CSV table of C-alpha atoms in Angstrom, one decimal:
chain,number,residue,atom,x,y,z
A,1,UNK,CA,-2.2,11.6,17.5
A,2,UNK,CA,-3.5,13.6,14.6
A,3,UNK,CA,-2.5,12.9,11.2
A,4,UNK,CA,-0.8,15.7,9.0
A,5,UNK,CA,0.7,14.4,6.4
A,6,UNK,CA,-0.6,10.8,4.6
A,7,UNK,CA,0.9,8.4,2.0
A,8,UNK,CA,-0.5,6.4,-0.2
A,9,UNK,CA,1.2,3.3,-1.9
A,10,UNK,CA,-0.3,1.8,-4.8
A,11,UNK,CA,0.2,-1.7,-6.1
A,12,UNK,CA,1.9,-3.2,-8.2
A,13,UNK,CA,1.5,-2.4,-12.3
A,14,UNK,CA,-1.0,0.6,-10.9
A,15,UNK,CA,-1.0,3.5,-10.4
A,16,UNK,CA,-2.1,7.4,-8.6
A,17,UNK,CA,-5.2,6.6,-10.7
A,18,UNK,CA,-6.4,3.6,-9.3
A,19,UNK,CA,-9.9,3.9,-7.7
A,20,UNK,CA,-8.6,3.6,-4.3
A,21,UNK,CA,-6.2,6.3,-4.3
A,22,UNK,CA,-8.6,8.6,-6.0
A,23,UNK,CA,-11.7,8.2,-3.5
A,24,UNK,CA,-8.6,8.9,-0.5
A,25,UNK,CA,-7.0,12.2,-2.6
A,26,UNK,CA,-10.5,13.4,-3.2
A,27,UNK,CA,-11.7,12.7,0.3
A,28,UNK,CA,-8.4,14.1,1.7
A,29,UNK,CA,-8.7,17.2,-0.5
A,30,UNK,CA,-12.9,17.7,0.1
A,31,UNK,CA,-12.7,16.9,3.7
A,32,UNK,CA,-9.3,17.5,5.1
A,33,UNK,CA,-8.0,20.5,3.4
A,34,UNK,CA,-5.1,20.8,6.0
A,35,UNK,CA,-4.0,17.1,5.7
A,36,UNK,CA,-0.3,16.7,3.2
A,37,UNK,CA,-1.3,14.1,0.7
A,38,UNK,CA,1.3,12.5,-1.4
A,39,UNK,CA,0.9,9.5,-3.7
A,40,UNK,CA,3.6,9.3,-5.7
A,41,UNK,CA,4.0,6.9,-9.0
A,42,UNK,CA,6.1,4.1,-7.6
A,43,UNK,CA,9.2,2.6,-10.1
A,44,UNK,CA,8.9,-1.0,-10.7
A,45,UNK,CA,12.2,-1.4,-8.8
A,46,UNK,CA,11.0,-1.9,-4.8
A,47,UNK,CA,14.6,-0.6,-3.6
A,48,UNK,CA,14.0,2.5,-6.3
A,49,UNK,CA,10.4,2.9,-4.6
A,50,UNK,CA,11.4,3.0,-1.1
A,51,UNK,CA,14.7,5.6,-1.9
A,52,UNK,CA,11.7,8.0,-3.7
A,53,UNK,CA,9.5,7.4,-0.5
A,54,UNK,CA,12.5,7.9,1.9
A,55,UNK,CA,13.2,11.3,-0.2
A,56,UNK,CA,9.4,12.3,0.0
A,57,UNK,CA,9.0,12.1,3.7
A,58,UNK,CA,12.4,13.0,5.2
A,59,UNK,CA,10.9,16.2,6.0
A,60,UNK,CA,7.8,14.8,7.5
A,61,UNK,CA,6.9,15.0,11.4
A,62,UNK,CA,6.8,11.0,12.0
A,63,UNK,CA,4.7,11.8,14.8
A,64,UNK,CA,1.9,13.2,12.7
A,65,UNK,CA,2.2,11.2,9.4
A,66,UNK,CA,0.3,7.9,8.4
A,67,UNK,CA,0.8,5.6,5.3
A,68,UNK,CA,-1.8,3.8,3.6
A,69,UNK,CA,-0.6,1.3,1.0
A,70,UNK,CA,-2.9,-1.3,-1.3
A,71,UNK,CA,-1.4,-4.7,-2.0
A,72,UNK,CA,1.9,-4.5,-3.3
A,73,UNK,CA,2.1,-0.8,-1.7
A,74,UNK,CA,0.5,-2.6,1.4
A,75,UNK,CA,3.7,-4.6,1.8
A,76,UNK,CA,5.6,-1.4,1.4
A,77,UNK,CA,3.3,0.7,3.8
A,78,UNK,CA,4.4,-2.1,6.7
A,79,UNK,CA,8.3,-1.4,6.1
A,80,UNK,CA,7.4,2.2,6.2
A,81,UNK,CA,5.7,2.0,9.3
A,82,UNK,CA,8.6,0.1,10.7
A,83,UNK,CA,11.0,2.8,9.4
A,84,UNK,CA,8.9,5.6,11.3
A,85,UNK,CA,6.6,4.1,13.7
A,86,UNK,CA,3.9,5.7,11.7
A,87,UNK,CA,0.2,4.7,11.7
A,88,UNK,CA,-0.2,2.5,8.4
A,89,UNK,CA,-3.2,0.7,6.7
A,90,UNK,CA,-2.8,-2.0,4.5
A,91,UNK,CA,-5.5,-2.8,2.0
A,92,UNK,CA,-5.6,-6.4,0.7
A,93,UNK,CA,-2.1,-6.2,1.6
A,94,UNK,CA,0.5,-8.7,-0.6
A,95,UNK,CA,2.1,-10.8,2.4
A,96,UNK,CA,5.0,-12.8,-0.1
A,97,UNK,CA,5.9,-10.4,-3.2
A,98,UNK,CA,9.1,-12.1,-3.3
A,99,UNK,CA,7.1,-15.6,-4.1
A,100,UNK,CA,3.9,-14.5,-5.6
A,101,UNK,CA,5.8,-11.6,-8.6
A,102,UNK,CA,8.5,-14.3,-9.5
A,103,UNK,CA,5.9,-15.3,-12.3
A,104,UNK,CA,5.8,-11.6,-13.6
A,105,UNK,CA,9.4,-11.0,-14.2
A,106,UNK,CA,9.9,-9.6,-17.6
A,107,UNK,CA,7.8,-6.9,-19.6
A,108,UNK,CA,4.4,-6.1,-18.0
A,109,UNK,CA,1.2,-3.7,-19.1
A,110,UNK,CA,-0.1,-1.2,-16.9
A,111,UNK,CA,-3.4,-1.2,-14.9
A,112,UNK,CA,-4.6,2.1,-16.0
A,113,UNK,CA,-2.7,2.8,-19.6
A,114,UNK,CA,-2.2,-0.8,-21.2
A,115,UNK,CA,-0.1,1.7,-23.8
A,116,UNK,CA,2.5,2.0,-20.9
A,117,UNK,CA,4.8,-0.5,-20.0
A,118,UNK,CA,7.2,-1.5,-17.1
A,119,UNK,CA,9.8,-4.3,-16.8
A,120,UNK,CA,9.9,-6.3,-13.4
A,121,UNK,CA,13.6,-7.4,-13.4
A,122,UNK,CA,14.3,-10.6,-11.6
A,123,UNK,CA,17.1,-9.0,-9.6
A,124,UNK,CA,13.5,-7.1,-7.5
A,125,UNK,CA,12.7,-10.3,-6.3
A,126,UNK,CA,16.2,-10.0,-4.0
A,127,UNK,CA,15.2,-6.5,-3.3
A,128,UNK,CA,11.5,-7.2,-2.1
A,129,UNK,CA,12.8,-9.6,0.3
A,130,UNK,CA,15.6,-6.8,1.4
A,131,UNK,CA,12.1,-4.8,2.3
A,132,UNK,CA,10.3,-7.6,4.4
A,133,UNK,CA,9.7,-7.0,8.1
A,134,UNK,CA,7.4,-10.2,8.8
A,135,UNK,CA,9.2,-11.0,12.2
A,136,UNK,CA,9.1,-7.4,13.4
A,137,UNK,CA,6.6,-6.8,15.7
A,138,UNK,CA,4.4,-3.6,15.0
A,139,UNK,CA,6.1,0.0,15.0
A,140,UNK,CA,2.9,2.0,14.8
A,141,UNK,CA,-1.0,1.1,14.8
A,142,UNK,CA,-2.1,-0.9,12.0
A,143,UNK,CA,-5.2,-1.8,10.5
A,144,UNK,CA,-5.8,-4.2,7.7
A,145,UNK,CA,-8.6,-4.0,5.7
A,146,UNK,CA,-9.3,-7.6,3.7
A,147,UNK,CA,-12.2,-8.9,1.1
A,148,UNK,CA,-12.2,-12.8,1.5
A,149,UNK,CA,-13.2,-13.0,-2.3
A,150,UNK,CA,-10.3,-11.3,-3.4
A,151,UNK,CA,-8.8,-13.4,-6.1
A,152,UNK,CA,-4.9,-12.6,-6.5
A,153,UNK,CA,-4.3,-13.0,-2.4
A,154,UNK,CA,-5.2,-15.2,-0.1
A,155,UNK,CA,-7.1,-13.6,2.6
A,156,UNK,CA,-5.9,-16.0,5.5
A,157,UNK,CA,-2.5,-15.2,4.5
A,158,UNK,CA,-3.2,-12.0,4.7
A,159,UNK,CA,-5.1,-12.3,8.7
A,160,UNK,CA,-2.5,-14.6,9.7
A,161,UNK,CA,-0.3,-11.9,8.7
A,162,UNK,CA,-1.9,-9.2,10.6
A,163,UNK,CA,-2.7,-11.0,13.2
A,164,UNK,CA,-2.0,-8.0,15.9
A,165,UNK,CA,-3.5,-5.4,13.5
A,166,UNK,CA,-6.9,-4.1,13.9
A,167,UNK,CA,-8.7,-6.0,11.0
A,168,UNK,CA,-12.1,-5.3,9.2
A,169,UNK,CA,-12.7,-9.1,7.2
A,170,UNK,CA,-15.5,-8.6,4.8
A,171,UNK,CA,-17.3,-11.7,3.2
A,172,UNK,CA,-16.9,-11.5,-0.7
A,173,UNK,CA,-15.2,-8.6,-2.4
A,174,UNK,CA,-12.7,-8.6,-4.7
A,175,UNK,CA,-8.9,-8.0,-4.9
A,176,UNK,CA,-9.1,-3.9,-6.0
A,177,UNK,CA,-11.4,-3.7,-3.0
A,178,UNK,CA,-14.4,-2.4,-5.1
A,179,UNK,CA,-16.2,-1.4,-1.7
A,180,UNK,CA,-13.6,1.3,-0.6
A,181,UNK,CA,-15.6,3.9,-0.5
A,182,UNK,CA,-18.3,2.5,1.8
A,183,UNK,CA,-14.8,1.8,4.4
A,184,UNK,CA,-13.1,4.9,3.8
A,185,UNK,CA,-14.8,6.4,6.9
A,186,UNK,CA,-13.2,3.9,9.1
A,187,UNK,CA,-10.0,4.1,7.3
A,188,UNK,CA,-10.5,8.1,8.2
A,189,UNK,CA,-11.2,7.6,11.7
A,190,UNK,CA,-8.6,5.6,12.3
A,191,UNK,CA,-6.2,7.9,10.6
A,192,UNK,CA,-7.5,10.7,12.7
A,193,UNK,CA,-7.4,12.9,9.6
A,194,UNK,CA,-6.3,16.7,10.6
């Protein structure tokens, strides 16, 4: 399978301009001219995100698309994969939203523009768990990519998790996985980029 068309998830309270998403458009766009990349900003409402991700793809050949999605957008990557059957790699992927946002319901600050703000409403803790497919088995290749020293996950959550995905562990790290760029070439390969 070739990939065609990618989409990237960010987390949650980021953004299009987090790091990670900016080293994959730029790669993408430098590298992969041909390839459809989409990363669209993502409303604090999961059931809102995943109605603008459904509109965004429904033209897409499932066959030849892949999602990528980082922490809270990992979550949302793995019921997009389910949806599709799609590829999908989940970076430092959140495993419980529904448990671990309860504590941010109310106004929050953005990553990337403390100026902006977003309100996490408690009735998105209903729709997050609406979104989990824990005790599906995989739809489509996945790989996870987790930094043990990531400090807003825990990283044996996240391998129990993914237990049947292809997984790159790495000692150390950090929760915004600083060292993307030095895995983005195995993230490529195994999104055999067009």
């Amino acid at each position: 399978m070739v990939t065609t068309h990618l989409l990237y998830l960010h987390g949650f309270r980021s953004s299009p301009q987090s790091a990670k998403a900016q080293h994959m458009a730029r790669h993408v766009a430098q590298q992969h001219p041909r390839v459809h990349f989409w990363c669209p900003q993502l409303p604090p409402s999961p059931r809102a995100a995943m109605e603008l991700v459904e509109q965004g793809i429904c033209g897409w050949p499932q066959a030849n698309m892949a999602v990528v999605g980082s922490s809270l957008g990992g979550y949302y990557a793995s019921w997009v994969a389910q949806q599709t059957g799609c590829p999908s790699v989940v970076l430092n992927p959140a495993v419980d939203p529904a448990r671990d946002l309860a504590r941010y319901i109310g106004e929050q600050t953005a990553w990337h523009d403390p100026a902006q703000r977003l309100f996490f409403r408690a009735e998105y803790i209903d729709e997050l768990h609406a979104l989990d497919v824990r005790g599906c088995p995989p739809a489509g290749p996945e790989l996870a990519l987790i930094a043990q020293g990531d400090e807003l996950l825990d990283w044996r959550e996240m391998a129990a998790r993914y237990a049947q995905a292809r997984q790159i562990v790495r000692a150390g790290g950090d929760h915004a996985l600083s060292e993307f760029p030095a895995l983005l070439p195995q993230v490529v390969d195994f999104l055999n980029l067009a």
